[in-house]
PDB file of C-alpha atoms in Angstrom:
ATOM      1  CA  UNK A1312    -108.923   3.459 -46.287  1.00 45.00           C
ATOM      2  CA  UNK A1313    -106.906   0.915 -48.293  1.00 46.00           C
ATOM      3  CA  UNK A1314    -109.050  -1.760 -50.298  1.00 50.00           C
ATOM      4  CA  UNK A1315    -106.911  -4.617 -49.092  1.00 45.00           C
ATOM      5  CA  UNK A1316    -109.411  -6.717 -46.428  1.00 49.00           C
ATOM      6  CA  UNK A1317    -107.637  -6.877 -42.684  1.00 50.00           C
ATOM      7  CA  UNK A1318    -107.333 -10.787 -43.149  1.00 49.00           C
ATOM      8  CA  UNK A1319    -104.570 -10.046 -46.101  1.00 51.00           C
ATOM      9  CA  UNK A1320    -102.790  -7.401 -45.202  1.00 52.00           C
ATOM     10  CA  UNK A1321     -98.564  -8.204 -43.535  1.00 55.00           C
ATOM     11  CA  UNK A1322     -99.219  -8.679 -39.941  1.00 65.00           C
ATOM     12  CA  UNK A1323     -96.364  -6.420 -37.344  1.00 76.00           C
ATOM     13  CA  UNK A1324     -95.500  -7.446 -34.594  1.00 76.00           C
ATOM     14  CA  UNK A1325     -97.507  -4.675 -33.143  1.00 71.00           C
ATOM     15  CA  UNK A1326    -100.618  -6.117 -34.742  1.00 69.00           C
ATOM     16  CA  UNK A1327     -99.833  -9.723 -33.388  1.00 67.00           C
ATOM     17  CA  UNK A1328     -99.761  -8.272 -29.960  1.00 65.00           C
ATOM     18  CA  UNK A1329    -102.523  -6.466 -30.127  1.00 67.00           C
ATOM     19  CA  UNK A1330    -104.363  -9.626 -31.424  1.00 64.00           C
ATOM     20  CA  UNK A1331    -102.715 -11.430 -28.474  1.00 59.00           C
ATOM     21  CA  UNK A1332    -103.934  -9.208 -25.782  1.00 62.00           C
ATOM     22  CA  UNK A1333    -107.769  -8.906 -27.237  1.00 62.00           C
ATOM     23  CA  UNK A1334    -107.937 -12.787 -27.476  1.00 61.00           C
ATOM     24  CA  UNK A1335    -109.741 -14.997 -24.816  1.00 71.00           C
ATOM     25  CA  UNK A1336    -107.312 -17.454 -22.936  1.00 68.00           C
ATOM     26  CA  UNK A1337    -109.224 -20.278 -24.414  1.00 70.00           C
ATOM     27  CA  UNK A1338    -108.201 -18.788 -27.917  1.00 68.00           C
ATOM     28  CA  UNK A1339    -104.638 -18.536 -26.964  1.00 66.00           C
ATOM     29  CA  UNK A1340    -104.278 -21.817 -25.636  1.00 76.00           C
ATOM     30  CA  UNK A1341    -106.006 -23.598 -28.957  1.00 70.00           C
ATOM     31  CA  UNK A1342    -103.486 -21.167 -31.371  1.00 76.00           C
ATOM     32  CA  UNK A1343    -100.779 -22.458 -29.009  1.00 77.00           C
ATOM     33  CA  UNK A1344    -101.901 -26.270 -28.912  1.00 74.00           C
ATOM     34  CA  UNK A1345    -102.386 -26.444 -32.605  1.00 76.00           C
ATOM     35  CA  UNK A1346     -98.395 -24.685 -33.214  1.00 81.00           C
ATOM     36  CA  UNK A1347     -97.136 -27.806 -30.684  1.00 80.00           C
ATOM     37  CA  UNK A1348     -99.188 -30.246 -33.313  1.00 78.00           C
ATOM     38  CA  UNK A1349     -97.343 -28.476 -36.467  1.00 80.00           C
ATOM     39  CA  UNK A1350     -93.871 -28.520 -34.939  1.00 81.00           C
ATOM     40  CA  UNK A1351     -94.070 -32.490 -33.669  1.00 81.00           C
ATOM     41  CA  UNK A1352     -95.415 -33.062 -37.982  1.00 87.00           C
ATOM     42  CA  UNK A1353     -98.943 -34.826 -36.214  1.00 90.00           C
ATOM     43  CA  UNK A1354    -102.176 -34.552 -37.545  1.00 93.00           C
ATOM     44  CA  UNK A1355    -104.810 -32.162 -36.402  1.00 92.00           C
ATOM     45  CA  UNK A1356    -107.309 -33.850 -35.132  1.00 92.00           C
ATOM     46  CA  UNK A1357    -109.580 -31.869 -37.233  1.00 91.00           C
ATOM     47  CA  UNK A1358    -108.550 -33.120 -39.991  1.00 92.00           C
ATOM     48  CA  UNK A1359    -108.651 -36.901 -39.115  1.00 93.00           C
ATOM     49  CA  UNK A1360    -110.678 -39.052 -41.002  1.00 93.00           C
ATOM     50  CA  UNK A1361    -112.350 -42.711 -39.627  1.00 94.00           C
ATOM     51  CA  UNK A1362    -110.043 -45.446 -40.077  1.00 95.00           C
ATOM     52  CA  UNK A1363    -107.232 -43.223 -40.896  1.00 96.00           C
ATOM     53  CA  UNK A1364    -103.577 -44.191 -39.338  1.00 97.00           C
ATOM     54  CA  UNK A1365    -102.267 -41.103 -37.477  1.00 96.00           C
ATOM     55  CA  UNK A1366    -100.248 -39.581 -34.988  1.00 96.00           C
ATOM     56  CA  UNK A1367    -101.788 -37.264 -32.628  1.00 95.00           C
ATOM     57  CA  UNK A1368    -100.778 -34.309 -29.697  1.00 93.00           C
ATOM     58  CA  UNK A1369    -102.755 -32.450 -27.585  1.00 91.00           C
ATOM     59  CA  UNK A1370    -103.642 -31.695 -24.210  1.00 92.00           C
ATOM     60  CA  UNK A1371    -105.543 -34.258 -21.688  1.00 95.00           C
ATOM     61  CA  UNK A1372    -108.941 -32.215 -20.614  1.00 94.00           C
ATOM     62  CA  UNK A1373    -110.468 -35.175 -18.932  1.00 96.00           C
ATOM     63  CA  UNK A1374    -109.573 -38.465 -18.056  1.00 97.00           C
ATOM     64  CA  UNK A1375    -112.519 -40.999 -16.365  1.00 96.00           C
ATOM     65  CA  UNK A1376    -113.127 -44.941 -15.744  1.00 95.00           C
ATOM     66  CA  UNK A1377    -115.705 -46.251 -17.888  1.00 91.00           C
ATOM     67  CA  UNK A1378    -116.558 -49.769 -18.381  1.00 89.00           C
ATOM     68  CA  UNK A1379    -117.119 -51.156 -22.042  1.00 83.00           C
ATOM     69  CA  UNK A1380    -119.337 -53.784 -22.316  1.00 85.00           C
ATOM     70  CA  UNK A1381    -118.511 -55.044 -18.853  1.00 87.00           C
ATOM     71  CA  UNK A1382    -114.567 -54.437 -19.255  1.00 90.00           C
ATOM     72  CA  UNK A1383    -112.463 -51.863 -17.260  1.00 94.00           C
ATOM     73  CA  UNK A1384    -111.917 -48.654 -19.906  1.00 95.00           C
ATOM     74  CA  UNK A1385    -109.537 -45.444 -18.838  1.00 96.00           C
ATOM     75  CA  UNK A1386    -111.171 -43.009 -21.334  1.00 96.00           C
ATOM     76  CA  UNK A1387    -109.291 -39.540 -21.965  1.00 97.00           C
ATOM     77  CA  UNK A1388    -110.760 -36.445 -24.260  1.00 97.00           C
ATOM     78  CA  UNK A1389    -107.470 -35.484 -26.015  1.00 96.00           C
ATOM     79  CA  UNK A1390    -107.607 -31.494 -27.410  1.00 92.00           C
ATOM     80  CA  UNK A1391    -105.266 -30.081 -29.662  1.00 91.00           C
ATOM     81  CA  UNK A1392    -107.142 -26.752 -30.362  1.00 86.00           C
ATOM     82  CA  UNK A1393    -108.398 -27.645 -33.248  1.00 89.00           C
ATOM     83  CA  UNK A1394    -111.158 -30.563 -31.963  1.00 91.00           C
ATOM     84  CA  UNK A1395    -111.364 -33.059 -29.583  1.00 94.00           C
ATOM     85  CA  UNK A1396    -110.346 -36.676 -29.685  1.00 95.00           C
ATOM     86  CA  UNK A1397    -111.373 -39.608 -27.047  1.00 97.00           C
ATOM     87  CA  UNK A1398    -108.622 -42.011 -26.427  1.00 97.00           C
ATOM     88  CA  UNK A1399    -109.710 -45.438 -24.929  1.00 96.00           C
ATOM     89  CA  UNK A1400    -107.305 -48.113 -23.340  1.00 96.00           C
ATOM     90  CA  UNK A1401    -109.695 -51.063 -22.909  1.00 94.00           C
ATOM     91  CA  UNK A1402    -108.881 -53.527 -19.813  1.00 94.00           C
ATOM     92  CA  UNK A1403    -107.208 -50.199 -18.179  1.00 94.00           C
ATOM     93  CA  UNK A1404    -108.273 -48.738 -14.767  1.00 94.00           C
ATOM     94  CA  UNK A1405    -105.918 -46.412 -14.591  1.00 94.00           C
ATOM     95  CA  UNK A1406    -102.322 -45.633 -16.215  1.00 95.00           C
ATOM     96  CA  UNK A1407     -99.585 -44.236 -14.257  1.00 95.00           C
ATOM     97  CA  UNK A1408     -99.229 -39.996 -15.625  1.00 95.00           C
ATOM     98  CA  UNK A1409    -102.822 -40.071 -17.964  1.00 96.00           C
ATOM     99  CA  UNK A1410    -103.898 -37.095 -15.572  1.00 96.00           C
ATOM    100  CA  UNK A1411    -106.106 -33.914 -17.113  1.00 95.00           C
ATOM    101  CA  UNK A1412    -103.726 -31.106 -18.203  1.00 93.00           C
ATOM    102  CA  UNK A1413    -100.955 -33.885 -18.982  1.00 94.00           C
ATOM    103  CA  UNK A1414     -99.482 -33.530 -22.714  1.00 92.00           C
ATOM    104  CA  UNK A1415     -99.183 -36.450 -24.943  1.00 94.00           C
ATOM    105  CA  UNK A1416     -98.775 -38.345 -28.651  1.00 94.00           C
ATOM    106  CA  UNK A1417    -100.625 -40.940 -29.789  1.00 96.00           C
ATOM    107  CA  UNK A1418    -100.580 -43.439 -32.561  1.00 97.00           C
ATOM    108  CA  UNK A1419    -103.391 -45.283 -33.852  1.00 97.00           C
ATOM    109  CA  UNK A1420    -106.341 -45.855 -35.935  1.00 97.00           C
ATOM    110  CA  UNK A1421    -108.690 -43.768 -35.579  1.00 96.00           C
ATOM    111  CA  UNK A1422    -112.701 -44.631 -35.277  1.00 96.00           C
ATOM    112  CA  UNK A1423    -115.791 -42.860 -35.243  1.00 94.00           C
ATOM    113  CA  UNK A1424    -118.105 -43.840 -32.602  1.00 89.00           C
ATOM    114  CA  UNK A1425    -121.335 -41.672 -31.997  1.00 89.00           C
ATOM    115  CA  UNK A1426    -120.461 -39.264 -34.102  1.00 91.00           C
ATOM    116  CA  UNK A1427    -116.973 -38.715 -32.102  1.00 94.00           C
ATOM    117  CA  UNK A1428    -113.414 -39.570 -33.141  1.00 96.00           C
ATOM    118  CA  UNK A1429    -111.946 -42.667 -30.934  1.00 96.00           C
ATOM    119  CA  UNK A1430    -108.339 -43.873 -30.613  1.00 97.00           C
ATOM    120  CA  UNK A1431    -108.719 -47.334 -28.781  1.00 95.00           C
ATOM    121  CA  UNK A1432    -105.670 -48.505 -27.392  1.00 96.00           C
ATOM    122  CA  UNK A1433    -103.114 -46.487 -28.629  1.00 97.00           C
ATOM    123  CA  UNK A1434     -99.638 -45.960 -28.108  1.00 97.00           C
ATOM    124  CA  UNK A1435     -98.700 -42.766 -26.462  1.00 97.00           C
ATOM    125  CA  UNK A1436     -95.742 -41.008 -25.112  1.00 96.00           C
ATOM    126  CA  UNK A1437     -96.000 -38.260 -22.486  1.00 95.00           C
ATOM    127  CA  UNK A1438     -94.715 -34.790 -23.268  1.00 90.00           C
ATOM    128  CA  UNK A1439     -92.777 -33.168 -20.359  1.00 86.00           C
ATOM    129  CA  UNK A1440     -94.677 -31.350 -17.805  1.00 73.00           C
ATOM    130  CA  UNK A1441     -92.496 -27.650 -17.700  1.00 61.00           C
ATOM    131  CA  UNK A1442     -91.480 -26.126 -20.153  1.00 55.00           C
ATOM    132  CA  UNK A1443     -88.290 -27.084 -22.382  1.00 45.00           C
TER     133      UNK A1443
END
């Protein structure tokens, strides 16, 4: 047995796939989400730190009306598969393709509020829904 840990040792292609098919889907999708952050150059949400300027890209997992201090909110949980983020457009009931499973980037500062990381009102573009 060699003394080199299995965390260090040159990962084959045969390993990856093994790795690949002993993963849980919800593993594969958060390796997958966090490779789409890296190749756009945005910030894991992870590593985000209140009232830090960033740009963001994840994956929509919920989207619900909220209100805010008696104003319309559209609140969204944004997950890139590293942690989640909740993106807030105040005044907004609802905004034309901010749907769960939906793909997008968004710029802004971020916040902490109860302990979770807040975009308010940021801007956004939508990724494509297929593939490219």
């Amino acid at each position: 047995m060699s003394a080199v840990p299995r965390s260090e040792k040159p990962v084959g292609r045969f390993r990856r796939m093994i790795d690949r098919l002993s993963s849980s889907q919800e593993d594969l999708e958060s390796e997958e989400l966090q490779e789409d952050a890296e190749t756009a150059g945005c910030t894991r949400i992870g590593d985000c730190q209140d009232r830090q300027i960033v740009t963001v890209t994840g994956t929509l997992r919920t989207v619900t009306l909220r209100p805010r201090a008696g104003v319309p909110a559209l609140e969204a949980e944004l997950f890139d598969g590293s942690a989640a983020l909740d993106v807030v457009w105040l005044g907004r009931r609802s905004i034309v393709g901010i749907e769960p499973g939906r793909r997008l980037i968004a710029s802004g500062r971020i916040s902490m509020s109860r302990g979770r990381r807040v975009l308010f009102n940021p801007k956004y573009e939508l990724r494509p829904l297929g593939r490219e």
